[in-house]
mmCIF file of C-alpha atoms and ligand atoms in Angstrom:
data_model
loop_
_atom_site.group_PDB
_atom_site.id
_atom_site.type_symbol
_atom_site.label_atom_id
_atom_site.label_comp_id
_atom_site.label_asym_id
_atom_site.label_seq_id
_atom_site.Cartn_x
_atom_site.Cartn_y
_atom_site.Cartn_z
ATOM 1 C CA MET A 30 108.763 146.881 114.745
ATOM 2 C CA LYS A 31 108.544 144.496 117.726
ATOM 3 C CA ASN A 32 111.450 142.127 118.254
ATOM 4 C CA ASN A 33 111.037 138.350 118.588
ATOM 5 C CA SER A 34 111.289 138.401 122.355
ATOM 6 C CA SER A 35 110.948 135.787 125.102
ATOM 7 C CA ASN A 36 112.584 135.012 128.436
ATOM 8 C CA LEU A 37 115.372 132.462 128.554
ATOM 9 C CA ASN A 38 114.711 129.179 130.293
ATOM 10 C CA PRO A 39 117.864 128.668 132.402
ATOM 11 C CA ASP A 40 117.001 124.958 132.861
ATOM 12 C CA LYS A 41 117.619 124.483 129.157
ATOM 13 C CA ILE A 42 121.141 125.913 129.384
ATOM 14 C CA SER A 43 123.672 123.142 129.705
ATOM 15 C CA VAL A 44 127.224 124.333 130.325
ATOM 16 C CA SER A 45 130.062 122.902 132.358
ATOM 17 C CA GLY A 46 130.330 126.003 134.588
ATOM 18 C CA LYS A 47 127.895 127.448 137.156
ATOM 19 C CA VAL A 48 125.119 129.577 135.605
ATOM 20 C CA TYR A 49 123.804 132.805 137.179
ATOM 21 C CA TYR A 50 120.692 134.063 135.380
ATOM 22 C CA LYS A 51 118.771 137.323 135.765
ATOM 23 C CA LYS A 52 115.890 138.709 133.738
ATOM 24 C CA THR A 53 117.330 142.213 133.926
ATOM 25 C CA THR A 54 120.692 143.545 134.992
ATOM 26 C CA ASP A 55 122.834 146.594 134.374
ATOM 27 C CA SER A 56 125.630 144.595 132.717
ATOM 28 C CA THR A 57 126.557 140.920 132.972
ATOM 29 C CA ASN A 58 130.228 141.972 133.006
ATOM 30 C CA LEU A 59 129.453 143.956 136.167
ATOM 31 C CA ASP A 60 127.552 140.961 137.631
ATOM 32 C CA ALA A 61 130.658 138.825 137.093
ATOM 33 C CA LYS A 62 132.887 141.504 138.607
ATOM 34 C CA ARG A 63 130.681 141.761 141.720
ATOM 35 C CA ALA A 64 130.566 137.984 142.255
ATOM 36 C CA GLU A 65 133.806 137.789 144.243
ATOM 37 C CA ASN A 66 133.364 134.160 145.312
ATOM 38 C CA ALA A 67 131.916 132.640 142.159
ATOM 39 C CA PRO A 68 133.997 129.733 140.849
ATOM 40 C CA ASP A 69 136.193 129.690 137.748
ATOM 41 C CA LYS A 70 134.103 129.308 134.552
ATOM 42 C CA SER A 71 130.927 130.781 136.039
ATOM 43 C CA VAL A 72 128.558 132.145 133.408
ATOM 44 C CA PHE A 73 126.411 135.259 134.013
ATOM 45 C CA ILE A 74 123.443 135.649 131.697
ATOM 46 C CA ALA A 75 120.618 138.187 131.435
ATOM 47 C CA ASP A 76 117.620 138.660 129.177
ATOM 48 C CA MET A 77 118.182 142.403 129.166
ATOM 49 C CA GLN A 78 120.939 144.850 130.130
ATOM 50 C CA THR A 79 120.176 148.435 131.102
ATOM 51 C CA ASN A 80 123.829 149.481 130.897
ATOM 52 C CA GLY A 81 125.329 147.093 128.341
ATOM 53 C CA ARG A 82 128.910 148.084 127.690
ATOM 54 C CA GLY A 83 131.004 147.724 124.544
ATOM 55 C CA ARG A 84 134.663 148.180 123.721
ATOM 56 C CA LEU A 85 136.293 151.604 123.798
ATOM 57 C CA GLY A 86 133.735 152.927 126.300
ATOM 58 C CA ARG A 87 130.814 152.526 123.913
ATOM 59 C CA ASP A 88 127.288 151.443 124.897
ATOM 60 C CA TRP A 89 126.030 148.029 123.825
ATOM 61 C CA SER A 90 122.359 147.892 122.872
ATOM 62 C CA SER A 91 120.894 144.932 124.825
ATOM 63 C CA PRO A 92 117.116 144.822 124.313
ATOM 64 C CA LYS A 93 114.902 142.423 126.230
ATOM 65 C CA GLY A 94 114.672 138.767 125.346
ATOM 66 C CA CYS A 95 116.136 138.752 121.865
ATOM 67 C CA GLY A 96 119.903 138.584 122.271
ATOM 68 C CA ILE A 97 122.587 136.733 124.161
ATOM 69 C CA TRP A 98 124.108 138.937 126.818
ATOM 70 C CA MET A 99 126.506 136.838 128.841
ATOM 71 C CA SER A 100 129.809 137.043 130.670
ATOM 72 C CA ILE A 101 132.186 134.245 131.530
ATOM 73 C CA LEU A 102 134.258 134.583 134.688
ATOM 74 C CA LEU A 103 137.715 132.997 134.464
ATOM 75 C CA LYS A 104 140.131 132.605 137.330
ATOM 76 C CA PRO A 105 143.315 131.265 135.777
ATOM 77 C CA GLN A 106 146.100 130.278 138.149
ATOM 78 C CA GLY A 107 149.457 131.904 137.654
ATOM 79 C CA GLU A 108 150.930 134.862 135.879
ATOM 80 C CA ILE A 109 149.127 137.395 133.753
ATOM 81 C CA CYS A 110 148.306 135.990 130.365
ATOM 82 C CA ASP A 111 147.509 138.030 127.299
ATOM 83 C CA ILE A 112 143.796 138.797 127.578
ATOM 84 C CA SER A 113 143.633 139.982 123.994
ATOM 85 C CA GLN A 114 144.349 136.354 122.998
ATOM 86 C CA VAL A 115 141.532 135.097 125.251
ATOM 87 C CA THR A 116 139.263 137.538 123.413
ATOM 88 C CA LEU A 117 140.343 136.215 120.015
ATOM 89 C CA ILE A 118 139.591 132.675 121.123
ATOM 90 C CA ALA A 119 136.153 133.692 122.391
ATOM 91 C CA GLY A 120 135.464 135.274 118.992
ATOM 92 C CA LEU A 121 136.595 132.106 117.266
ATOM 93 C CA ALA A 122 134.316 130.006 119.509
ATOM 94 C CA VAL A 123 131.339 132.193 118.557
ATOM 95 C CA SER A 124 132.277 131.963 114.899
ATOM 96 C CA ARG A 125 132.683 128.166 115.054
ATOM 97 C CA VAL A 126 129.177 127.753 116.443
ATOM 98 C CA ILE A 127 127.333 130.344 114.341
ATOM 99 C CA GLU A 128 127.498 129.256 110.732
ATOM 100 C CA GLY A 129 128.218 131.827 108.062
ATOM 101 C CA THR A 130 130.145 134.238 110.282
ATOM 102 C CA SER A 131 133.557 135.788 109.798
ATOM 103 C CA ILE A 132 135.696 137.857 112.152
ATOM 104 C CA LYS A 133 136.781 141.460 111.857
ATOM 105 C CA TRP A 134 140.060 141.565 113.740
ATOM 106 C CA PRO A 135 140.265 141.499 116.661
ATOM 107 C CA ASN A 136 136.831 140.393 117.845
ATOM 108 C CA ASP A 137 133.809 141.609 115.927
ATOM 109 C CA ILE A 138 131.757 138.748 114.539
ATOM 110 C CA LEU A 139 130.268 139.555 111.167
ATOM 111 C CA MET A 140 127.496 138.388 108.875
ATOM 112 C CA SER A 141 126.932 140.102 105.524
ATOM 113 C CA ASN A 142 129.677 142.559 106.454
ATOM 114 C CA LYS A 143 127.743 143.774 109.505
ATOM 115 C CA LYS A 144 128.356 143.126 113.179
ATOM 116 C CA VAL A 145 126.297 140.318 114.691
ATOM 117 C CA ALA A 146 128.328 139.875 117.895
ATOM 118 C CA GLY A 147 131.012 141.582 119.935
ATOM 119 C CA ILE A 148 133.236 140.726 122.867
ATOM 120 C CA LEU A 149 134.406 142.856 125.772
ATOM 121 C CA THR A 150 137.134 141.269 127.888
ATOM 122 C CA GLU A 151 138.187 142.823 131.159
ATOM 123 C CA MET A 152 140.836 141.776 133.640
ATOM 124 C CA SER A 153 141.689 142.506 137.218
ATOM 125 C CA ALA A 154 145.169 141.762 138.542
ATOM 126 C CA GLU A 155 147.146 142.315 141.713
ATOM 127 C CA SER A 156 150.926 142.050 142.174
ATOM 128 C CA GLY A 157 151.367 140.442 138.759
ATOM 129 C CA LYS A 158 148.739 137.777 139.430
ATOM 130 C CA ILE A 159 145.374 137.601 137.735
ATOM 131 C CA LYS A 160 142.364 137.910 140.049
ATOM 132 C CA HIS A 161 139.922 137.313 137.256
ATOM 133 C CA ILE A 162 139.235 137.690 133.553
ATOM 134 C CA ILE A 163 135.708 138.485 132.392
ATOM 135 C CA VAL A 164 134.789 137.631 128.824
ATOM 136 C CA GLY A 165 131.562 139.467 127.935
ATOM 137 C CA ILE A 166 129.843 138.208 124.814
ATOM 138 C CA GLY A 167 126.962 140.033 123.141
ATOM 139 C CA ILE A 168 125.128 138.396 120.231
ATOM 140 C CA ASN A 169 122.222 139.865 118.319
ATOM 141 C CA VAL A 170 120.041 136.792 117.867
ATOM 142 C CA ASN A 171 116.344 137.420 117.295
ATOM 143 C CA ASN A 172 116.326 141.198 116.809
ATOM 144 C CA LYS A 173 114.026 142.179 113.948
ATOM 145 C CA ASP A 174 115.402 145.673 113.698
ATOM 146 C CA PHE A 175 117.987 148.095 115.107
ATOM 147 C CA PRO A 176 117.935 151.726 116.182
ATOM 148 C CA GLU A 177 118.557 154.078 113.230
ATOM 149 C CA GLU A 178 122.171 154.812 114.244
ATOM 150 C CA LEU A 179 123.094 151.088 114.187
ATOM 151 C CA LYS A 180 121.183 149.985 111.081
ATOM 152 C CA ASP A 181 124.063 150.178 108.623
ATOM 153 C CA LYS A 182 126.575 148.351 110.834
ATOM 154 C CA ALA A 183 124.586 145.870 112.957
ATOM 155 C CA THR A 184 122.683 142.752 112.044
ATOM 156 C CA SER A 185 121.146 139.746 113.828
ATOM 157 C CA LEU A 186 120.871 136.033 113.161
ATOM 158 C CA TYR A 187 117.143 136.526 112.557
ATOM 159 C CA ILE A 188 117.731 139.238 109.945
ATOM 160 C CA GLU A 189 120.304 137.053 108.186
ATOM 161 C CA THR A 190 118.528 133.690 108.315
ATOM 162 C CA LYS A 191 114.850 134.709 108.634
ATOM 163 C CA SER A 192 114.403 132.181 111.412
ATOM 164 C CA VAL A 193 114.131 132.511 115.181
ATOM 165 C CA ALA A 194 117.021 130.758 116.925
ATOM 166 C CA GLU A 195 116.894 129.065 120.330
ATOM 167 C CA ARG A 196 119.191 131.126 122.509
ATOM 168 C CA GLU A 197 119.648 128.448 125.195
ATOM 169 C CA SER A 198 121.273 126.013 122.771
ATOM 170 C CA LEU A 199 123.475 128.741 121.289
ATOM 171 C CA ILE A 200 124.616 129.754 124.795
ATOM 172 C CA SER A 201 125.388 126.116 125.650
ATOM 173 C CA GLY A 202 127.190 125.448 122.351
ATOM 174 C CA ILE A 203 129.305 128.601 122.430
ATOM 175 C CA THR A 204 130.209 128.374 126.117
ATOM 176 C CA ASN A 205 131.250 124.723 125.983
ATOM 177 C CA GLU A 206 133.197 125.345 122.760
ATOM 178 C CA PHE A 207 134.966 128.269 124.420
ATOM 179 C CA PHE A 208 135.833 126.252 127.554
ATOM 180 C CA THR A 209 137.452 123.503 125.462
ATOM 181 C CA MET A 210 139.430 126.068 123.452
ATOM 182 C CA TYR A 211 140.419 128.030 126.551
ATOM 183 C CA ASP A 212 141.812 124.907 128.271
ATOM 184 C CA ARG A 213 143.881 124.171 125.163
ATOM 185 C CA PHE A 214 145.023 127.812 125.041
ATOM 186 C CA LEU A 215 146.250 127.625 128.650
ATOM 187 C CA THR A 216 148.527 124.712 127.784
ATOM 188 C CA ASP A 217 149.478 125.426 124.147
ATOM 189 C CA GLY A 218 149.028 129.187 123.658
ATOM 190 C CA PHE A 219 147.263 131.038 120.843
ATOM 191 C CA SER A 220 149.456 129.737 118.014
ATOM 192 C CA VAL A 221 147.458 126.491 117.695
ATOM 193 C CA PHE A 222 144.415 128.595 116.707
ATOM 194 C CA LYS A 223 146.264 130.995 114.418
ATOM 195 C CA GLU A 224 145.574 129.240 111.127
ATOM 196 C CA GLU A 225 141.854 128.809 111.764
ATOM 197 C CA TYR A 226 141.564 132.362 113.067
ATOM 198 C CA THR A 227 143.363 133.708 109.988
ATOM 199 C CA ASP A 228 141.049 131.736 107.668
ATOM 200 C CA LYS A 229 137.992 133.249 109.358
ATOM 201 C CA CYS A 230 139.406 136.760 109.554
ATOM 202 C CA ALA A 231 137.700 139.029 107.015
ATOM 203 C CA THR A 232 140.246 141.777 107.684
ATOM 204 C CA ILE A 233 143.189 139.958 106.099
ATOM 205 C CA GLY A 234 144.072 141.147 102.607
ATOM 206 C CA LYS A 235 142.014 144.323 103.020
ATOM 207 C CA GLU A 236 142.995 147.975 103.099
ATOM 208 C CA VAL A 237 142.127 149.270 106.547
ATOM 209 C CA TYR A 238 142.336 152.430 108.577
ATOM 210 C CA LEU A 239 144.520 152.121 111.660
ATOM 211 C CA ILE A 240 143.232 154.537 114.267
ATOM 212 C CA THR A 241 145.385 155.581 117.222
ATOM 213 C CA ASP A 242 144.327 158.467 119.472
ATOM 214 C CA GLY A 243 141.927 159.771 116.819
ATOM 215 C CA GLU A 244 144.634 159.734 114.111
ATOM 216 C CA LYS A 245 143.760 157.677 111.035
ATOM 217 C CA ARG A 246 146.115 156.139 108.487
ATOM 218 C CA VAL A 247 145.740 153.580 105.735
ATOM 219 C CA ALA A 248 147.486 150.180 105.773
ATOM 220 C CA LYS A 249 146.992 146.723 104.303
ATOM 221 C CA ALA A 250 146.197 143.878 106.700
ATOM 222 C CA MET A 251 148.572 141.039 105.806
ATOM 223 C CA GLY A 252 148.179 138.363 108.484
ATOM 224 C CA ILE A 253 148.076 137.376 112.147
ATOM 225 C CA THR A 254 151.075 136.603 114.358
ATOM 226 C CA ASP A 255 151.424 133.610 116.704
ATOM 227 C CA LYS A 256 150.333 136.001 119.468
ATOM 228 C CA GLY A 257 147.185 137.140 117.664
ATOM 229 C CA GLU A 258 148.518 140.545 116.640
ATOM 230 C CA LEU A 259 147.665 141.999 113.236
ATOM 231 C CA ILE A 260 150.464 142.252 110.664
ATOM 232 C CA ALA A 261 149.911 145.403 108.610
ATOM 233 C CA GLU A 262 151.896 147.006 105.829
ATOM 234 C CA SER A 263 151.991 150.702 105.059
ATOM 235 C CA ASN A 264 154.449 152.643 102.893
ATOM 236 C CA GLY A 265 156.518 149.489 102.371
ATOM 237 C CA LYS A 266 156.934 149.019 106.131
ATOM 238 C CA THR A 267 155.588 146.101 108.162
ATOM 239 C CA GLU A 268 153.959 146.842 111.510
ATOM 240 C CA ILE A 269 152.731 144.547 114.247
ATOM 241 C CA ILE A 270 149.501 145.871 115.692
ATOM 242 C CA ASN A 271 148.223 145.072 119.182
ATOM 243 C CA SER A 272 144.455 145.277 119.593
ATOM 244 C CA CYS A 273 144.739 147.220 122.853
ATOM 245 C CA GLU A 274 146.507 150.086 121.142
ATOM 246 C CA VAL A 275 144.986 150.470 117.710
ATOM 247 C CA SER A 276 141.470 150.319 116.360
ATOM 248 C CA VAL A 277 140.907 149.052 112.817
ATOM 249 C CA ARG A 278 138.181 150.160 110.380
ATOM 250 C CA GLY A 279 137.509 149.005 106.840
ATOM 251 C CA LEU A 280 137.988 151.539 104.072
ATOM 252 C CA LEU A 281 134.747 150.430 102.452
ATOM 253 C CA GLY A 282 131.881 149.802 104.845
ATOM 254 C CA TYR A 283 132.105 148.442 108.369
ATOM 255 C CA ALA A 284 134.501 145.516 107.857
HETATM 256 C C1 BTN B 3 131.935 145.358 121.532
HETATM 257 O O1 BTN B 3 131.960 146.575 121.679
HETATM 258 O O2 BTN B 3 132.030 144.848 120.422
HETATM 259 C C2 BTN B 3 131.805 144.455 122.718
HETATM 260 C C3 BTN B 3 130.374 144.250 123.120
HETATM 261 C C4 BTN B 3 130.226 143.333 124.316
HETATM 262 C C5 BTN B 3 128.796 143.253 124.814
HETATM 263 C C6 BTN B 3 128.623 142.227 125.884
HETATM 264 S S1 BTN B 3 126.938 141.880 126.227
HETATM 265 C C7 BTN B 3 127.394 140.953 127.619
HETATM 266 C C8 BTN B 3 128.525 141.697 128.298
HETATM 267 N N1 BTN B 3 128.007 142.704 129.188
HETATM 268 C C9 BTN B 3 128.295 143.944 128.796
HETATM 269 O O3 BTN B 3 127.965 144.987 129.379
HETATM 270 N N2 BTN B 3 129.011 143.896 127.657
HETATM 271 C C10 BTN B 3 129.253 142.534 127.237
#
């Protein structure tokens, strides 16, 4: 089945940072990494990625002209901040703009219990100072179908809503929303977003598998801390889970 596919029109993208657009690239995260002199809040966008990368070393399927494959380059001044919190805020920005979504902690965006978007955040630092943070956002927008191995866990806006969405306005909406939230985060921290994040988080209240180094155990997700960590309970004990260390899977289905 052919996807709903077209090239982006970069002139229709209206964001407060500088936009770098390519029809095809290996990965927009790599584009951002290579752009040493690009200013803070630059946005790298492509219509297709030949080497789209996901979390935990996975590939990210990035077919031509039907998704949003973009990376935001951030150059915060000062000490290292917690990039997992920046990722949570990016997920919340996506979820604010795309109606009907929820979040699987830490940063999978879901519709109908399947993944519609994901975020890969990478950081480079030197002597305790951040050189840059790259927030890579992948959203399945107008895909009509997915490869067999992704069918039961991935979905797109088109599959969910039966209508073709304009990617330029989604890119503009999400990026500007994220910039506003990120500026607030730099002054006030993650805690101001905790309540909204918790409300949108489909993981809370569910039994989940916590997976560390291939080892799987069952726990109940109870809440989110002021720092964006997951509060889980297993065998009567409360644990605070950091997204860098533990991966979380639903007991029933993807979420
Ligand atoms: C995940 O595994 O959930 C994260 C997926 C992140 C994909 C995006 S697409 C734009 C950017 N470039 C990449 O190579 N990856 C991110």
